[in-house]
Amino acid sequence: MAIIHGMADSESNLLDKLPDEVENIKDIDRVKKEFEEKLAKEKSGFFGGIKKWNYKRQISKIENNKNNPLHAGAKGENKVIDELSKLDDSYHVLAGIDVQLARWVTYNGKKNLKSAQLDIIVVSPKGVFAIEVKNWSDNYVKNNQKGLNPYEQTERAGRVLWILLQDVIKGTRVTNVLLSIQGNMSYNQNYRSVFVSRLDRINQFLENRQDSLNEKDVNKIVKNLKRSFIW
């Protein structure tokens, strides 16, 4: 089983908006039900009124965020982490990594790149993989012509990660992967450095790569990346 480090970025951001009792998105329904039961059983009076107010406040936090787009993102990223966990223990899966460079660097001819938040990074003897996860519907993919460019987002994040790793182990390569949960994205020739995969093929894609790192290098890279957890 692969070694999992960290938490999905979308899930971490969503949890910041929810009651402290919600430790992961699977807890949401259970915690809401518990607060509703406490609210129904709480007695009247001054102190009871304060408790009721707090229970209602916590329930509102959940209700107000039930349609938050972070839900879809978190579910998608967690599906990928669950799938990657099926790999053997030579694979390290890091989720929620915020990479910050010491200086601005060039992307597409402009010095406009200094940081990147990466959904998932896989480090193994097969190499380093920067994985951008998209859980987009067919309709959203079709109508997102002027919105976020997932190919550019993947490429930019991979470049930031590659530059960072040159100070860890010079010559380390980073493979950029755009992973479509719903399998509705295809290769884009304008972004030749970005591989496109889907949930049921990602493990095979990783396993079929040639070895490029030894165990010592893998551990060194993982140790350095763990300093960049968002949560």
PDB file of C-alpha atoms in Angstrom:
ATOM      1  CA  MET A   1       0.000   0.000   0.000  1.00  0.00           C
ATOM      2  CA  ALA A   2       1.316   3.444  -0.942  1.00  0.00           C
ATOM      3  CA  ILE A   3       2.377   5.818   1.834  1.00  0.00           C
ATOM      4  CA  ILE A   4      -0.038   8.750   2.105  1.00  0.00           C
ATOM      5  CA  HIS A   5       1.093  12.140   3.409  1.00  0.00           C
ATOM      6  CA  GLY A   6      -1.172  15.118   4.040  1.00  0.00           C
ATOM      7  CA  MET A   7      -4.738  15.933   3.081  1.00  0.00           C
ATOM      8  CA  ALA A   8      -6.443  17.025  -0.130  1.00  0.00           C
ATOM      9  CA  ASP A   9      -6.198  20.816  -0.516  1.00  0.00           C
ATOM     10  CA  SER A  10      -9.907  21.234  -1.295  1.00  0.00           C
ATOM     11  CA  GLU A  11     -10.864  19.188   1.757  1.00  0.00           C
ATOM     12  CA  SER A  12      -8.546  21.205   3.991  1.00  0.00           C
ATOM     13  CA  ASN A  13     -10.043  24.480   2.736  1.00  0.00           C
ATOM     14  CA  LEU A  14     -13.577  23.162   3.191  1.00  0.00           C
ATOM     15  CA  LEU A  15     -12.906  21.940   6.738  1.00  0.00           C
ATOM     16  CA  ASP A  16     -11.780  25.453   7.690  1.00  0.00           C
ATOM     17  CA  LYS A  17     -15.367  26.577   7.076  1.00  0.00           C
ATOM     18  CA  LEU A  18     -17.029  23.761   9.042  1.00  0.00           C
ATOM     19  CA  PRO A  19     -17.346  22.908  12.761  1.00  0.00           C
ATOM     20  CA  ASP A  20     -14.186  21.597  14.428  1.00  0.00           C
ATOM     21  CA  GLU A  21     -15.931  18.267  15.002  1.00  0.00           C
ATOM     22  CA  VAL A  22     -15.772  17.602  11.241  1.00  0.00           C
ATOM     23  CA  GLU A  23     -12.338  16.041  10.762  1.00  0.00           C
ATOM     24  CA  ASN A  24     -12.944  14.914   7.163  1.00  0.00           C
ATOM     25  CA  ILE A  25     -15.752  15.259   4.633  1.00  0.00           C
ATOM     26  CA  LYS A  26     -17.108  11.819   5.531  1.00  0.00           C
ATOM     27  CA  ASP A  27     -17.974  13.217   8.979  1.00  0.00           C
ATOM     28  CA  ILE A  28     -20.277  15.985   7.727  1.00  0.00           C
ATOM     29  CA  ASP A  29     -23.631  14.170   7.835  1.00  0.00           C
ATOM     30  CA  ARG A  30     -22.856  12.480  11.150  1.00  0.00           C
ATOM     31  CA  VAL A  31     -21.785  15.716  12.857  1.00  0.00           C
ATOM     32  CA  LYS A  32     -24.828  17.604  11.549  1.00  0.00           C
ATOM     33  CA  LYS A  33     -27.134  14.903  12.893  1.00  0.00           C
ATOM     34  CA  GLU A  34     -25.414  14.987  16.295  1.00  0.00           C
ATOM     35  CA  PHE A  35     -25.857  18.762  16.576  1.00  0.00           C
ATOM     36  CA  GLU A  36     -29.517  18.484  15.566  1.00  0.00           C
ATOM     37  CA  GLU A  37     -30.093  15.838  18.247  1.00  0.00           C
ATOM     38  CA  LYS A  38     -28.367  17.974  20.892  1.00  0.00           C
ATOM     39  CA  LEU A  39     -30.447  20.981  19.855  1.00  0.00           C
ATOM     40  CA  ALA A  40     -33.685  19.013  20.175  1.00  0.00           C
ATOM     41  CA  LYS A  41     -32.775  17.663  23.636  1.00  0.00           C
ATOM     42  CA  GLU A  42     -31.350  20.859  25.152  1.00  0.00           C
ATOM     43  CA  LYS A  43     -33.409  22.396  27.944  1.00  0.00           C
ATOM     44  CA  SER A  44     -34.556  26.002  28.065  1.00  0.00           C
ATOM     45  CA  GLY A  45     -33.060  28.625  30.338  1.00  0.00           C
ATOM     46  CA  PHE A  46     -30.085  30.964  30.178  1.00  0.00           C
ATOM     47  CA  PHE A  47     -27.325  28.376  29.785  1.00  0.00           C
ATOM     48  CA  GLY A  48     -29.528  26.153  27.662  1.00  0.00           C
ATOM     49  CA  GLY A  49     -30.186  29.111  25.385  1.00  0.00           C
ATOM     50  CA  ILE A  50     -26.458  29.681  24.909  1.00  0.00           C
ATOM     51  CA  LYS A  51     -25.935  26.028  24.017  1.00  0.00           C
ATOM     52  CA  LYS A  52     -28.864  26.093  21.583  1.00  0.00           C
ATOM     53  CA  TRP A  53     -27.442  29.195  19.927  1.00  0.00           C
ATOM     54  CA  ASN A  54     -24.088  27.430  19.481  1.00  0.00           C
ATOM     55  CA  TYR A  55     -25.695  24.254  18.087  1.00  0.00           C
ATOM     56  CA  LYS A  56     -27.670  26.323  15.566  1.00  0.00           C
ATOM     57  CA  ARG A  57     -24.488  28.174  14.621  1.00  0.00           C
ATOM     58  CA  GLN A  58     -22.620  24.927  13.926  1.00  0.00           C
ATOM     59  CA  ILE A  59     -25.538  23.527  11.912  1.00  0.00           C
ATOM     60  CA  SER A  60     -25.610  26.750   9.869  1.00  0.00           C
ATOM     61  CA  LYS A  61     -21.914  26.356   9.039  1.00  0.00           C
ATOM     62  CA  ILE A  62     -22.694  22.981   7.507  1.00  0.00           C
ATOM     63  CA  GLU A  63     -25.862  24.140   5.735  1.00  0.00           C
ATOM     64  CA  ASN A  64     -24.203  27.251   4.301  1.00  0.00           C
ATOM     65  CA  ASN A  65     -21.410  25.195   2.757  1.00  0.00           C
ATOM     66  CA  LYS A  66     -23.348  22.184   1.464  1.00  0.00           C
ATOM     67  CA  ASN A  67     -23.206  23.513  -2.115  1.00  0.00           C
ATOM     68  CA  ASN A  68     -19.658  24.819  -1.854  1.00  0.00           C
ATOM     69  CA  PRO A  69     -17.642  23.867  -4.993  1.00  0.00           C
ATOM     70  CA  LEU A  70     -14.930  22.635  -2.641  1.00  0.00           C
ATOM     71  CA  HIS A  71     -17.127  19.568  -1.998  1.00  0.00           C
ATOM     72  CA  ALA A  72     -16.715  18.319  -5.570  1.00  0.00           C
ATOM     73  CA  GLY A  73     -13.018  19.115  -5.528  1.00  0.00           C
ATOM     74  CA  ALA A  74     -12.456  17.323  -2.222  1.00  0.00           C
ATOM     75  CA  LYS A  75     -14.415  14.249  -3.302  1.00  0.00           C
ATOM     76  CA  GLY A  76     -12.469  14.094  -6.557  1.00  0.00           C
ATOM     77  CA  GLU A  77      -9.073  14.470  -4.908  1.00  0.00           C
ATOM     78  CA  ASN A  78      -9.945  11.873  -2.266  1.00  0.00           C
ATOM     79  CA  LYS A  79     -10.997   9.416  -4.968  1.00  0.00           C
ATOM     80  CA  VAL A  80      -7.575   9.831  -6.551  1.00  0.00           C
ATOM     81  CA  ILE A  81      -5.794   9.386  -3.220  1.00  0.00           C
ATOM     82  CA  ASP A  82      -7.820   6.217  -2.552  1.00  0.00           C
ATOM     83  CA  GLU A  83      -6.862   4.861  -5.971  1.00  0.00           C
ATOM     84  CA  LEU A  84      -3.185   5.758  -5.574  1.00  0.00           C
ATOM     85  CA  SER A  85      -3.133   4.076  -2.164  1.00  0.00           C
ATOM     86  CA  LYS A  86      -3.438   0.748  -4.022  1.00  0.00           C
ATOM     87  CA  LEU A  87       0.134   1.166  -5.282  1.00  0.00           C
ATOM     88  CA  ASP A  88       2.924  -0.541  -3.340  1.00  0.00           C
ATOM     89  CA  ASP A  89       4.839   1.102  -0.496  1.00  0.00           C
ATOM     90  CA  SER A  90       7.622   2.365  -2.744  1.00  0.00           C
ATOM     91  CA  TYR A  91       5.181   5.122  -3.750  1.00  0.00           C
ATOM     92  CA  HIS A  92       4.715   8.242  -1.625  1.00  0.00           C
ATOM     93  CA  VAL A  93       1.524  10.235  -2.222  1.00  0.00           C
ATOM     94  CA  LEU A  94       1.631  13.817  -0.945  1.00  0.00           C
ATOM     95  CA  ALA A  95      -1.563  15.884  -0.920  1.00  0.00           C
ATOM     96  CA  GLY A  96      -2.016  19.595  -0.288  1.00  0.00           C
ATOM     97  CA  ILE A  97       1.441  20.946  -1.122  1.00  0.00           C
ATOM     98  CA  ASP A  98       2.123  24.682  -1.443  1.00  0.00           C
ATOM     99  CA  VAL A  99       5.425  25.295  -3.237  1.00  0.00           C
ATOM    100  CA  GLN A 100       7.040  28.710  -2.822  1.00  0.00           C
ATOM    101  CA  LEU A 101      10.121  29.747  -4.779  1.00  0.00           C
ATOM    102  CA  ALA A 102      12.679  32.278  -3.572  1.00  0.00           C
ATOM    103  CA  ARG A 103      12.431  34.289  -6.792  1.00  0.00           C
ATOM    104  CA  TRP A 104      10.135  34.957  -9.725  1.00  0.00           C
ATOM    105  CA  VAL A 105      10.768  32.653 -12.682  1.00  0.00           C
ATOM    106  CA  THR A 106       9.857  32.735 -16.357  1.00  0.00           C
ATOM    107  CA  TYR A 107       6.837  31.009 -17.855  1.00  0.00           C
ATOM    108  CA  ASN A 108       5.864  31.588 -21.501  1.00  0.00           C
ATOM    109  CA  GLY A 109       8.396  34.382 -21.819  1.00  0.00           C
ATOM    110  CA  LYS A 110       7.288  36.329 -18.743  1.00  0.00           C
ATOM    111  CA  LYS A 111       8.569  36.397 -15.173  1.00  0.00           C
ATOM    112  CA  ASN A 112       5.205  35.602 -13.670  1.00  0.00           C
ATOM    113  CA  LEU A 113       5.692  32.444 -11.649  1.00  0.00           C
ATOM    114  CA  LYS A 114       6.748  32.100  -8.021  1.00  0.00           C
ATOM    115  CA  SER A 115       4.383  29.661  -6.302  1.00  0.00           C
ATOM    116  CA  ALA A 116       1.941  26.838  -6.923  1.00  0.00           C
ATOM    117  CA  GLN A 117      -0.543  24.763  -4.965  1.00  0.00           C
ATOM    118  CA  LEU A 118      -0.393  21.156  -6.104  1.00  0.00           C
ATOM    119  CA  ASP A 119      -3.284  18.760  -5.590  1.00  0.00           C
ATOM    120  CA  ILE A 120      -1.156  15.622  -5.442  1.00  0.00           C
ATOM    121  CA  ILE A 121       2.522  14.789  -5.865  1.00  0.00           C
ATOM    122  CA  VAL A 122       3.646  11.191  -6.259  1.00  0.00           C
ATOM    123  CA  VAL A 123       7.285  10.361  -5.539  1.00  0.00           C
ATOM    124  CA  SER A 124       8.640   6.877  -6.196  1.00  0.00           C
ATOM    125  CA  PRO A 125      11.535   5.134  -7.959  1.00  0.00           C
ATOM    126  CA  LYS A 126       9.487   5.824 -11.114  1.00  0.00           C
ATOM    127  CA  GLY A 127      10.052   9.563 -10.628  1.00  0.00           C
ATOM    128  CA  VAL A 128       8.175  12.642  -9.457  1.00  0.00           C
ATOM    129  CA  PHE A 129       4.645  13.282 -10.733  1.00  0.00           C
ATOM    130  CA  ALA A 130       2.704  16.526 -10.318  1.00  0.00           C
ATOM    131  CA  ILE A 131      -0.976  15.584 -10.561  1.00  0.00           C
ATOM    132  CA  GLU A 132      -3.704  18.179 -11.075  1.00  0.00           C
ATOM    133  CA  VAL A 133      -7.158  16.723 -10.364  1.00  0.00           C
ATOM    134  CA  LYS A 134     -10.305  17.952 -12.120  1.00  0.00           C
ATOM    135  CA  ASN A 135     -13.755  16.625 -11.259  1.00  0.00           C
ATOM    136  CA  TRP A 136     -15.521  18.605 -13.994  1.00  0.00           C
ATOM    137  CA  SER A 137     -18.791  17.683 -15.669  1.00  0.00           C
ATOM    138  CA  ASP A 138     -19.042  17.387 -19.464  1.00  0.00           C
ATOM    139  CA  ASN A 139     -21.020  20.623 -19.548  1.00  0.00           C
ATOM    140  CA  TYR A 140     -18.418  22.515 -17.514  1.00  0.00           C
ATOM    141  CA  VAL A 141     -15.577  21.261 -19.704  1.00  0.00           C
ATOM    142  CA  LYS A 142     -17.473  22.338 -22.821  1.00  0.00           C
ATOM    143  CA  ASN A 143     -18.356  25.822 -21.552  1.00  0.00           C
ATOM    144  CA  ASN A 144     -15.093  26.686 -19.795  1.00  0.00           C
ATOM    145  CA  GLN A 145     -13.455  28.181 -22.878  1.00  0.00           C
ATOM    146  CA  LYS A 146     -12.670  31.516 -21.205  1.00  0.00           C
ATOM    147  CA  GLY A 147     -12.229  30.233 -17.669  1.00  0.00           C
ATOM    148  CA  LEU A 148      -9.499  28.319 -15.904  1.00  0.00           C
ATOM    149  CA  ASN A 149      -7.149  26.517 -18.281  1.00  0.00           C
ATOM    150  CA  PRO A 150      -6.414  23.179 -16.553  1.00  0.00           C
ATOM    151  CA  TYR A 151      -3.560  22.364 -18.947  1.00  0.00           C
ATOM    152  CA  GLU A 152      -1.756  25.612 -18.205  1.00  0.00           C
ATOM    153  CA  GLN A 153      -2.469  25.212 -14.495  1.00  0.00           C
ATOM    154  CA  THR A 154      -0.896  21.741 -14.554  1.00  0.00           C
ATOM    155  CA  GLU A 155       2.106  22.916 -16.551  1.00  0.00           C
ATOM    156  CA  ARG A 156       2.739  25.950 -14.342  1.00  0.00           C
ATOM    157  CA  ALA A 157       2.554  23.897 -11.147  1.00  0.00           C
ATOM    158  CA  GLY A 158       4.898  21.287 -12.585  1.00  0.00           C
ATOM    159  CA  ARG A 159       7.430  23.945 -13.550  1.00  0.00           C
ATOM    160  CA  VAL A 160       7.445  25.440 -10.044  1.00  0.00           C
ATOM    161  CA  LEU A 161       7.921  21.982  -8.549  1.00  0.00           C
ATOM    162  CA  TRP A 162      10.721  21.155 -10.992  1.00  0.00           C
ATOM    163  CA  ILE A 163      12.614  24.357 -10.139  1.00  0.00           C
ATOM    164  CA  LEU A 164      12.253  23.691  -6.408  1.00  0.00           C
ATOM    165  CA  LEU A 165      13.583  20.150  -6.742  1.00  0.00           C
ATOM    166  CA  GLN A 166      16.726  21.252  -8.569  1.00  0.00           C
ATOM    167  CA  ASP A 167      17.953  22.546  -5.206  1.00  0.00           C
ATOM    168  CA  VAL A 168      17.197  19.154  -3.642  1.00  0.00           C
ATOM    169  CA  ILE A 169      18.584  16.787  -6.284  1.00  0.00           C
ATOM    170  CA  LYS A 170      19.835  18.456  -9.435  1.00  0.00           C
ATOM    171  CA  GLY A 171      18.503  16.873 -12.600  1.00  0.00           C
ATOM    172  CA  THR A 172      15.282  15.579 -11.040  1.00  0.00           C
ATOM    173  CA  ARG A 173      12.533  15.433 -13.649  1.00  0.00           C
ATOM    174  CA  VAL A 174       8.860  16.156 -13.004  1.00  0.00           C
ATOM    175  CA  THR A 175       6.085  14.550 -15.053  1.00  0.00           C
ATOM    176  CA  ASN A 176       2.951  16.708 -15.328  1.00  0.00           C
ATOM    177  CA  VAL A 177      -0.354  14.833 -15.203  1.00  0.00           C
ATOM    178  CA  LEU A 178      -3.851  16.255 -15.644  1.00  0.00           C
ATOM    179  CA  LEU A 179      -6.207  13.686 -14.151  1.00  0.00           C
ATOM    180  CA  SER A 180      -9.848  13.908 -15.188  1.00  0.00           C
ATOM    181  CA  ILE A 181     -12.093  12.103 -12.698  1.00  0.00           C
ATOM    182  CA  GLN A 182     -14.895  11.886 -15.243  1.00  0.00           C
ATOM    183  CA  GLY A 183     -12.583  11.002 -18.125  1.00  0.00           C
ATOM    184  CA  ASN A 184     -13.770  13.892 -20.287  1.00  0.00           C
ATOM    185  CA  MET A 185     -10.470  15.632 -21.040  1.00  0.00           C
ATOM    186  CA  SER A 186      -8.045  14.732 -23.801  1.00  0.00           C
ATOM    187  CA  TYR A 187      -4.449  15.488 -24.748  1.00  0.00           C
ATOM    188  CA  ASN A 188      -3.850  19.096 -25.818  1.00  0.00           C
ATOM    189  CA  GLN A 189      -1.009  19.560 -28.316  1.00  0.00           C
ATOM    190  CA  ASN A 190      -0.514  23.129 -27.099  1.00  0.00           C
ATOM    191  CA  TYR A 191       0.672  21.685 -23.779  1.00  0.00           C
ATOM    192  CA  ARG A 192       2.914  18.830 -24.818  1.00  0.00           C
ATOM    193  CA  SER A 193       4.467  18.451 -21.377  1.00  0.00           C
ATOM    194  CA  VAL A 194       1.067  17.602 -19.855  1.00  0.00           C
ATOM    195  CA  PHE A 195      -0.055  13.981 -19.866  1.00  0.00           C
ATOM    196  CA  VAL A 196      -3.796  13.410 -19.513  1.00  0.00           C
ATOM    197  CA  SER A 197      -5.091  10.439 -17.563  1.00  0.00           C
ATOM    198  CA  ARG A 198      -8.195   9.278 -15.742  1.00  0.00           C
ATOM    199  CA  LEU A 199      -8.929   7.532 -12.465  1.00  0.00           C
ATOM    200  CA  ASP A 200      -8.981   3.956 -13.752  1.00  0.00           C
ATOM    201  CA  ARG A 201      -5.691   4.357 -15.632  1.00  0.00           C
ATOM    202  CA  ILE A 202      -3.487   6.456 -13.381  1.00  0.00           C
ATOM    203  CA  ASN A 203      -1.866   3.591 -11.460  1.00  0.00           C
ATOM    204  CA  GLN A 204      -0.972   1.738 -14.640  1.00  0.00           C
ATOM    205  CA  PHE A 205       0.452   4.953 -16.081  1.00  0.00           C
ATOM    206  CA  LEU A 206       2.738   5.388 -13.064  1.00  0.00           C
ATOM    207  CA  GLU A 207       3.786   1.748 -12.865  1.00  0.00           C
ATOM    208  CA  ASN A 208       4.744   1.633 -16.541  1.00  0.00           C
ATOM    209  CA  ARG A 209       7.295   4.442 -16.232  1.00  0.00           C
ATOM    210  CA  GLN A 210      10.976   3.554 -16.120  1.00  0.00           C
ATOM    211  CA  ASP A 211      12.836   3.810 -12.812  1.00  0.00           C
ATOM    212  CA  SER A 212      14.723   7.079 -12.430  1.00  0.00           C
ATOM    213  CA  LEU A 213      15.277   7.516  -8.667  1.00  0.00           C
ATOM    214  CA  ASN A 214      16.855   5.368  -5.988  1.00  0.00           C
ATOM    215  CA  GLU A 215      15.362   4.928  -2.520  1.00  0.00           C
ATOM    216  CA  LYS A 216      17.693   7.496  -0.957  1.00  0.00           C
ATOM    217  CA  ASP A 217      16.675  10.134  -3.504  1.00  0.00           C
ATOM    218  CA  VAL A 218      12.981   9.341  -3.018  1.00  0.00           C
ATOM    219  CA  ASN A 219      13.226   9.799   0.747  1.00  0.00           C
ATOM    220  CA  LYS A 220      15.194  13.036   0.389  1.00  0.00           C
ATOM    221  CA  ILE A 221      12.610  14.530  -1.974  1.00  0.00           C
ATOM    222  CA  VAL A 222       9.687  13.464   0.231  1.00  0.00           C
ATOM    223  CA  LYS A 223      11.347  14.934   3.323  1.00  0.00           C
ATOM    224  CA  ASN A 224      11.786  18.288   1.592  1.00  0.00           C
ATOM    225  CA  LEU A 225       8.266  18.385   0.160  1.00  0.00           C
ATOM    226  CA  LYS A 226       6.661  17.619   3.524  1.00  0.00           C
ATOM    227  CA  ARG A 227       7.843  21.045   4.673  1.00  0.00           C
ATOM    228  CA  SER A 228       5.361  22.567   2.219  1.00  0.00           C
ATOM    229  CA  PHE A 229       2.085  21.106   3.488  1.00  0.00           C
ATOM    230  CA  ILE A 230      -0.796  23.613   3.372  1.00  0.00           C
ATOM    231  CA  TRP A 231      -2.761  22.180   6.281  1.00  0.00           C
TER     232      TRP A 231
END
